mmCIF file of C-alpha atoms in Angstrom:
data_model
loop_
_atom_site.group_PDB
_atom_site.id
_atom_site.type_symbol
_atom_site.label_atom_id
_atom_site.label_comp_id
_atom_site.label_asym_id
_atom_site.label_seq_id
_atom_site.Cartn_x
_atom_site.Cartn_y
_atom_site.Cartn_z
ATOM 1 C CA UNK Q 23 211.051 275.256 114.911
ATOM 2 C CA UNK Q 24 208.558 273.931 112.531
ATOM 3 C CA UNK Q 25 206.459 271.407 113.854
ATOM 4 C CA UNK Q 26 207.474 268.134 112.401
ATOM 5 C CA UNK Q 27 205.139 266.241 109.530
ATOM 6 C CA UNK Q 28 201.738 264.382 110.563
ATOM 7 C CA UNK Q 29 202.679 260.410 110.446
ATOM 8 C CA UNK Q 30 199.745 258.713 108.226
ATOM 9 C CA UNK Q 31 198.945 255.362 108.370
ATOM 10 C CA UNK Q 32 199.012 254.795 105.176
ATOM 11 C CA UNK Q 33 201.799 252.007 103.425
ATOM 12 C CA UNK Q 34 203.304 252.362 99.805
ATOM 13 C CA UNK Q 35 203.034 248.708 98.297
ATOM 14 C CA UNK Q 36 203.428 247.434 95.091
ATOM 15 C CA UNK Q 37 200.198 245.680 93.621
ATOM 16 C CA UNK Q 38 199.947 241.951 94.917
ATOM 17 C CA UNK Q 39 198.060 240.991 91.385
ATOM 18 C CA UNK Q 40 200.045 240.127 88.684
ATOM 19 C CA UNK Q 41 200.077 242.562 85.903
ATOM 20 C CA UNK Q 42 202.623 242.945 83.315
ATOM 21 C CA UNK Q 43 205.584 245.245 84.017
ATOM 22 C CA UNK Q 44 205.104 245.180 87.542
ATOM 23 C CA UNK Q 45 208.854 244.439 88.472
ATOM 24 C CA UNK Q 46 211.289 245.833 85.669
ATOM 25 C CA UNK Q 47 214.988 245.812 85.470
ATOM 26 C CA UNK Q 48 214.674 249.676 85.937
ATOM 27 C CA UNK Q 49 210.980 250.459 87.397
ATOM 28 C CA UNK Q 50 208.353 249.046 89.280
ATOM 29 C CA UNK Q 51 204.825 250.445 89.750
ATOM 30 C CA UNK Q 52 202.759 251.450 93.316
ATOM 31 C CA UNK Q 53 199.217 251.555 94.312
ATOM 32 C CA UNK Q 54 197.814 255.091 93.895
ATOM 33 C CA UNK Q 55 197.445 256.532 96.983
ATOM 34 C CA UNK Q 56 193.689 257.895 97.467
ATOM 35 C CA UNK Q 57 191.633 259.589 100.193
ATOM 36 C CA UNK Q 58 194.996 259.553 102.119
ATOM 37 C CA UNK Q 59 195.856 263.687 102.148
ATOM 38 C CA UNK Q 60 192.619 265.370 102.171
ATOM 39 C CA UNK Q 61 193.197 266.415 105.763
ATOM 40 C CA UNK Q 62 196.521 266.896 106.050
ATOM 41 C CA UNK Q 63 196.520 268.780 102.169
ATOM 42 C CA UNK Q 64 195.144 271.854 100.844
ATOM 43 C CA UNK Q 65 194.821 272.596 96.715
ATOM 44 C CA UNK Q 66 198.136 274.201 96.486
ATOM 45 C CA UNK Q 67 200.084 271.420 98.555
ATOM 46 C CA UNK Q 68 202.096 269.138 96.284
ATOM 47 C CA UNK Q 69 202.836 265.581 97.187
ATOM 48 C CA UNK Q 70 206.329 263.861 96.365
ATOM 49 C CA UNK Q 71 207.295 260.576 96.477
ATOM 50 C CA UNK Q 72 210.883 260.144 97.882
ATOM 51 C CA UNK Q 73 212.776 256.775 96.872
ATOM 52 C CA UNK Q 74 215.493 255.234 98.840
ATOM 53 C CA UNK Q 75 218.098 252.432 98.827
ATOM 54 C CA UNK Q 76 216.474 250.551 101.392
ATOM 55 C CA UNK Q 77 219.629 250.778 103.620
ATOM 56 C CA UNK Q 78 219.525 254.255 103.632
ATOM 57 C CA UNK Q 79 215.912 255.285 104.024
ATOM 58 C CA UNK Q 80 216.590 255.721 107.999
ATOM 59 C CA UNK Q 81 219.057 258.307 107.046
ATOM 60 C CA UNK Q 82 216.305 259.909 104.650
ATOM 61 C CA UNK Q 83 215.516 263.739 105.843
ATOM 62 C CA UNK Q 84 212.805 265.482 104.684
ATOM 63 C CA UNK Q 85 213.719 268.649 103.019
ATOM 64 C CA UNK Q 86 213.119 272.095 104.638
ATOM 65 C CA UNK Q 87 211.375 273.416 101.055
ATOM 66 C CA UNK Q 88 211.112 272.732 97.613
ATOM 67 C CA UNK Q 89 214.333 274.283 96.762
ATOM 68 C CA UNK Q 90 216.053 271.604 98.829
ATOM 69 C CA UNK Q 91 213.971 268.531 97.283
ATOM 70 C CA UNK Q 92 217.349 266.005 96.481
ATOM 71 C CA UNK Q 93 217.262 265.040 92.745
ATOM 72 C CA UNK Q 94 217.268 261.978 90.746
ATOM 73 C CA UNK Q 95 221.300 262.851 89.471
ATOM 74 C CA UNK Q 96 222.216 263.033 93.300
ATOM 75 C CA UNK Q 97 221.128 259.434 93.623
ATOM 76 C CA UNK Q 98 224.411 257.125 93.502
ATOM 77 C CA UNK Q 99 226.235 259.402 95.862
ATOM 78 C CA UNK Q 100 222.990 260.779 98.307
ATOM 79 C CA UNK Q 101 221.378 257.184 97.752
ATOM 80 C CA UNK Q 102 217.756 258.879 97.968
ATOM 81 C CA UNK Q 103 215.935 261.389 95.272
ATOM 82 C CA UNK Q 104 212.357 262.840 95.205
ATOM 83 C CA UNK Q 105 209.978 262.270 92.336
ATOM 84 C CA UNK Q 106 206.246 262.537 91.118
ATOM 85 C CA UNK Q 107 205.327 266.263 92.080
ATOM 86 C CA UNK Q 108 201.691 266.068 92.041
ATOM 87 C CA UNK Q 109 198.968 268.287 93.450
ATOM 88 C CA UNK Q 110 197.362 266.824 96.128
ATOM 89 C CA UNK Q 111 194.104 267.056 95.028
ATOM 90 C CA UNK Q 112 194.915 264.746 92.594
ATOM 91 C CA UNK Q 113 194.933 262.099 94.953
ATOM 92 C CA UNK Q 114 191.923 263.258 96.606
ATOM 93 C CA UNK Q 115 188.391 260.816 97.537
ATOM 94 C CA UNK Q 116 186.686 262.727 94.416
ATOM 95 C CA UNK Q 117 189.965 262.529 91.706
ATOM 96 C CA UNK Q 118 189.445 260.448 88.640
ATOM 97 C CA UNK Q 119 192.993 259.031 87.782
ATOM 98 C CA UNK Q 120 195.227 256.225 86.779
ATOM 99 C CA UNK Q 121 194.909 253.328 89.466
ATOM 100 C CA UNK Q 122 198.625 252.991 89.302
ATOM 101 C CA UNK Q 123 202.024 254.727 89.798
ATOM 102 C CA UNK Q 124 205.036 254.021 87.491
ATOM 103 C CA UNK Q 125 208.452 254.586 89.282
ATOM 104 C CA UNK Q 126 211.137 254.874 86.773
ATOM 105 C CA UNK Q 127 209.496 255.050 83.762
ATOM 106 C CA UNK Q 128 210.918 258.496 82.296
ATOM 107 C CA UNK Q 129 213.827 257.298 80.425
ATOM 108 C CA UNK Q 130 214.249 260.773 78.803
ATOM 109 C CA UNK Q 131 216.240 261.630 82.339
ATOM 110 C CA UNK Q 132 219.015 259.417 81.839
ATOM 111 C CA UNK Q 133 222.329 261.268 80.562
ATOM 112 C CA UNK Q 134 220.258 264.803 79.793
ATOM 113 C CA UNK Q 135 222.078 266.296 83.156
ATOM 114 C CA UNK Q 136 218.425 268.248 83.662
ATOM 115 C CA UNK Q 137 218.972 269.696 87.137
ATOM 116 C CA UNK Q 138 214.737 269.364 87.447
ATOM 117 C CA UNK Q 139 213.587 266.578 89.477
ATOM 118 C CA UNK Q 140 212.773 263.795 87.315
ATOM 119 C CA UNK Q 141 211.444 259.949 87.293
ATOM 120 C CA UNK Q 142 214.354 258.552 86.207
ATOM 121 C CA UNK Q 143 215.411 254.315 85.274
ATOM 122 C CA UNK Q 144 216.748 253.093 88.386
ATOM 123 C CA UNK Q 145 220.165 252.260 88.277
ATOM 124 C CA UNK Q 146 220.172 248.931 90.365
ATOM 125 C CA UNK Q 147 218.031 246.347 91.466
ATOM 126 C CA UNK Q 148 218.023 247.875 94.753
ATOM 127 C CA UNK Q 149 216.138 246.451 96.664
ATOM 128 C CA UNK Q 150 214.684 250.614 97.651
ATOM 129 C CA UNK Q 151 211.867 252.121 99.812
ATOM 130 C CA UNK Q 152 209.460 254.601 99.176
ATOM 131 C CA UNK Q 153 207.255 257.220 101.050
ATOM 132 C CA UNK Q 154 204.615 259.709 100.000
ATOM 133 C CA UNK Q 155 205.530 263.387 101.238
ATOM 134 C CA UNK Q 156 203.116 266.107 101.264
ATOM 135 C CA UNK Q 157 205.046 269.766 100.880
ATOM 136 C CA UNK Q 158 203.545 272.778 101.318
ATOM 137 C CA UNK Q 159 204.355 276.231 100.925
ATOM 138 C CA UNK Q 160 206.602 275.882 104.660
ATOM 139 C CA UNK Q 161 207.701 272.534 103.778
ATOM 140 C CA UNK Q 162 206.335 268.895 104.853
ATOM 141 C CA UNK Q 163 203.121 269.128 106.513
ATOM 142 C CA UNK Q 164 202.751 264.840 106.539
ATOM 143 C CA UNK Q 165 204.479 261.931 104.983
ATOM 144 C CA UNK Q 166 203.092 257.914 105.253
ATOM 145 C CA UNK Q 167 205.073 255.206 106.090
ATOM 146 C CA UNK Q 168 208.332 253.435 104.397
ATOM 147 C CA UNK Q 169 207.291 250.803 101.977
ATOM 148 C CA UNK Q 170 208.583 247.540 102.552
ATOM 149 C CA UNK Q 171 212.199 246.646 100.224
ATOM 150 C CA UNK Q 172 210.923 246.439 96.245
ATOM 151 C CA UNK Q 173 213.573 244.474 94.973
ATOM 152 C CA UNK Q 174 213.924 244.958 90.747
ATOM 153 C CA UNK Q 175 215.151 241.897 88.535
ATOM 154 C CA UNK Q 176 218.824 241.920 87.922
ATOM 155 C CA UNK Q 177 219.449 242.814 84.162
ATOM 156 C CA UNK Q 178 221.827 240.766 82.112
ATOM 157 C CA UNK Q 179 224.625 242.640 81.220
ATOM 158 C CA UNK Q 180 224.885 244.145 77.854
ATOM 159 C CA UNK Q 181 228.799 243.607 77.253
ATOM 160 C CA UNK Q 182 227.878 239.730 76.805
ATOM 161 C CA UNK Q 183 225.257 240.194 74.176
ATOM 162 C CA UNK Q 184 226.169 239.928 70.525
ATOM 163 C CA UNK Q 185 224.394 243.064 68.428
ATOM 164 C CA UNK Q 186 225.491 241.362 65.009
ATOM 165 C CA UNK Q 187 225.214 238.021 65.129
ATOM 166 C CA UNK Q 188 227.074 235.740 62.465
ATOM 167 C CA UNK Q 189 224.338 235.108 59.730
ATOM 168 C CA UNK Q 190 225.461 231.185 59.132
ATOM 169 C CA UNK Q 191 224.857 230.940 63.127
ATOM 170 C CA UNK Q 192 221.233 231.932 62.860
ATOM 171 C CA UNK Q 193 220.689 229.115 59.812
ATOM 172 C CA UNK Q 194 222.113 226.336 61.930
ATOM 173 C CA UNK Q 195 220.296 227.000 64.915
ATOM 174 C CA UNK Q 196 216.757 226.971 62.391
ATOM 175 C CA UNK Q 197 218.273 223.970 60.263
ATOM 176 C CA UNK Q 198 218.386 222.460 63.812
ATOM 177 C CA UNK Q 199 215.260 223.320 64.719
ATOM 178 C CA UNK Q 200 213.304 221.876 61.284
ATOM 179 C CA UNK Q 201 215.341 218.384 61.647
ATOM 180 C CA UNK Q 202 214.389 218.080 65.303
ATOM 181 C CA UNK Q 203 210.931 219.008 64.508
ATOM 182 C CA UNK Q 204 210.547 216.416 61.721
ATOM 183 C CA UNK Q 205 212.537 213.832 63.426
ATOM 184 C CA UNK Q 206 209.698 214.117 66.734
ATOM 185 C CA UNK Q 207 207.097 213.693 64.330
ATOM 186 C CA UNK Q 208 208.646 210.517 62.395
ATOM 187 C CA UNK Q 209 209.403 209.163 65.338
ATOM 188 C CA UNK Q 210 205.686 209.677 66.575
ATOM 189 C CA UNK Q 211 204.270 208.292 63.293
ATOM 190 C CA UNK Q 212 207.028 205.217 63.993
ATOM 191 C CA UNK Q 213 205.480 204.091 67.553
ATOM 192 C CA UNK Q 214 202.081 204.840 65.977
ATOM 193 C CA UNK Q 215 202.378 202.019 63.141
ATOM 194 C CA UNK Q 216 203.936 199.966 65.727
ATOM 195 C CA UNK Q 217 200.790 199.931 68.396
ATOM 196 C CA UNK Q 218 198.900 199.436 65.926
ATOM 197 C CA UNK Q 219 199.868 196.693 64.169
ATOM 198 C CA UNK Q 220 200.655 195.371 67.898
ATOM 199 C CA UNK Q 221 196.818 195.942 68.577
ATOM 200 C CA UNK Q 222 195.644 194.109 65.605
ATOM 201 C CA UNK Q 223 197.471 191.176 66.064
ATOM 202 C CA UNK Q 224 196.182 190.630 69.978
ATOM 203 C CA UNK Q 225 192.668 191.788 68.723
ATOM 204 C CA UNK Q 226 192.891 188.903 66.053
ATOM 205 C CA UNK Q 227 194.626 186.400 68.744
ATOM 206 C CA UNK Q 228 191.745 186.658 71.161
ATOM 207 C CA UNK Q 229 189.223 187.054 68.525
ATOM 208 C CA UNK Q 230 190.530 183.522 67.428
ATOM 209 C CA UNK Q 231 190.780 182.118 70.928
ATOM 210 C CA UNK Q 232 187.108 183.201 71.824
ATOM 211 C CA UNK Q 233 185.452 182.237 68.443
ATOM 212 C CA UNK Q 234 187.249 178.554 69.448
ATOM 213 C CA UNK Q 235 185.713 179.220 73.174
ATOM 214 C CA UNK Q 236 182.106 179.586 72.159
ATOM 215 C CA UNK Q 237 182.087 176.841 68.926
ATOM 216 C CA UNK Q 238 180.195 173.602 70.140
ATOM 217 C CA UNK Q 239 181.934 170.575 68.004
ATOM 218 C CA UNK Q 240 179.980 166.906 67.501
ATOM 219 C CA UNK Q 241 181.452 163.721 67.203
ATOM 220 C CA UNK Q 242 180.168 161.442 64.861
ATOM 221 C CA UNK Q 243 180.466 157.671 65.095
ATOM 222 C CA UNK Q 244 181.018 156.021 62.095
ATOM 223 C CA UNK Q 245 179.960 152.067 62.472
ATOM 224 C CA UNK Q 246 182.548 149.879 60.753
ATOM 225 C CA UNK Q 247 181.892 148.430 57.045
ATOM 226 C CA UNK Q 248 180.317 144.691 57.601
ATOM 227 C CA UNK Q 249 181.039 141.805 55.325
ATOM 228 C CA UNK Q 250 178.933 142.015 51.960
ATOM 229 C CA UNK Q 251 177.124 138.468 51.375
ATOM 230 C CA UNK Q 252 178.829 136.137 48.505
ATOM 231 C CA UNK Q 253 177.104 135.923 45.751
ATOM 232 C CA UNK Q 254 176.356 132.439 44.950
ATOM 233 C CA UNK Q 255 178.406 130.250 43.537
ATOM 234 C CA UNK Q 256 181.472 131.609 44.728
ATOM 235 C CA UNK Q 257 181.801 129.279 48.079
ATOM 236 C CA UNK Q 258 184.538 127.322 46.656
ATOM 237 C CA UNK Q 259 186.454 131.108 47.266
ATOM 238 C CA UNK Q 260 189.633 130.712 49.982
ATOM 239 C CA UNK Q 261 188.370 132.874 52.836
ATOM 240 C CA UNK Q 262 189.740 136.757 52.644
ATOM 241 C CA UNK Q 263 190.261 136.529 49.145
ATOM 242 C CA UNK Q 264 186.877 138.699 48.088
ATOM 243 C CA UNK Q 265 184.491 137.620 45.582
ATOM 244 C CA UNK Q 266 185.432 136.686 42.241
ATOM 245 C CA UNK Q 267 183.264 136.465 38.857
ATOM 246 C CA UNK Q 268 180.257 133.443 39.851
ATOM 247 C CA UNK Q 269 181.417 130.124 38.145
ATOM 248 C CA UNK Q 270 178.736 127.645 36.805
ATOM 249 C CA UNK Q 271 178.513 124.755 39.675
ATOM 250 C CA UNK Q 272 180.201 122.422 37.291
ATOM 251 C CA UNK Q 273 183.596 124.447 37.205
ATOM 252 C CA UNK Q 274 184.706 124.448 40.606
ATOM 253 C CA UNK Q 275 187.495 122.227 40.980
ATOM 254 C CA UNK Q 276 187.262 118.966 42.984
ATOM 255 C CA UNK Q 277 188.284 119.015 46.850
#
């Protein structure tokens, strides 16, 4: 019997930074592995990744040879498929390559029924496992370890999306949109009259109130009018009566 495939260490993972198309409906992308194979692979070795419903990776065998390899068309019944031939070198310490791997992301294997193994869309969020699998010329020589699950984002259904919308729809929704827009900003100008004229009366009530504060104010006394002095000849005058035209001394009537 063929002796069974070197375990390696090493752990498929999806990137932990966030970079754009990580997770798709229908792909995700893994770390490239590097400095793994060199020596468990020679030049002429190819490596394989093999993808698996997660439930189903225990049940995952490695194929005897190349001729064996379970394809991406086999995958809703077989619930496994292998994918990415490359030579190992290509992973090697001294490789120059892409720092990523996109599962998936050959969409020209959907529907083709191309009997070649293929990176197909996934068909379901999953959530699937992966391994690397180095094959040689007598089949595996070493494989890593599952991944953990890679769950996808559920897709929304394309029976429930509308390809020809109704045209008078579309202007309502933007008629909608211009009168809430302009409403936000009347109502914003509204509340900004409003403070202001709000602010401008307090600032002229206190300015009034401190102005007041700060005045000093004097009282002035203002001494009552005194009595002028009769002229003479008006003594003969009834008291309170004021002071009439001066009379020669001869005209005043007898007491």
């Amino acid at each position: 019997l063929p002796a069974p495939p070197a375990l390696l260490p090493y752990v498929p993972r999806v990137p932990p930074t966030a970079l754009p198309g990580k997770l798709t409906a229908t792909t995700f992308a893994l770390e490239r592995p590097c400095c793994v194979f060199d020596r468990h692979a020679n030049a002429s070795d190819a490596v394989w990744l093999a993808v698996a419903f997660a439930n189903a990776s225990a049940a995952f065998r490695n194929p005897p040879s190349q001729a064996d390899v379970p394809l991406y068309e086999q995958l809703p019944t077989t619930h496994s498929y292998m994918t990415l031939e490359t030579t190992a070198s290509a992973y090697a310490c001294s490789a120059l390559g892409r720092a990523l791997l996109r599962v998936g992301g050959d969409t020209a294997c959907r529907g083709q029924g191309n009997q070649d193994p293929c990176n197909g869309p996934l068909p379901s969020p999953g959530p699937y496992r992966v391994k690397f699998l180095v094959m040689g010329c007598h089949g595996p020589k070493a494989e890593t370890r599952w991944s953990e699950p890679i769950l996808l984002p559920r897709a929304s259904s394309l029976s429930t999306i509308d390809p020809t919308p109704a045209r008078h729809s579309s202007d309502v929704v933007i008629i909608a949109s211009i009168l809430a827009s302009l409403g936000a900003v009347l109502a914003a100008a509204v509340l900004g009259a409003v403070g202001a004229e709000v602010w401008g009366s307090l600032h002229r009530r206190d300015s009034g109130t401190g102005t007041f504060a700060h005045r000093s104010y004097r009282t002035h006394h203002i001494p009552p009018a005194l009595p002028h002095p009769l002229p003479p000849g008006c003594r003969c005058s009834p008291p309170g009566l004021g002071c009439f035209a001066p009379r020669p001394p001869g005209l005043c009537p007898a007491k």
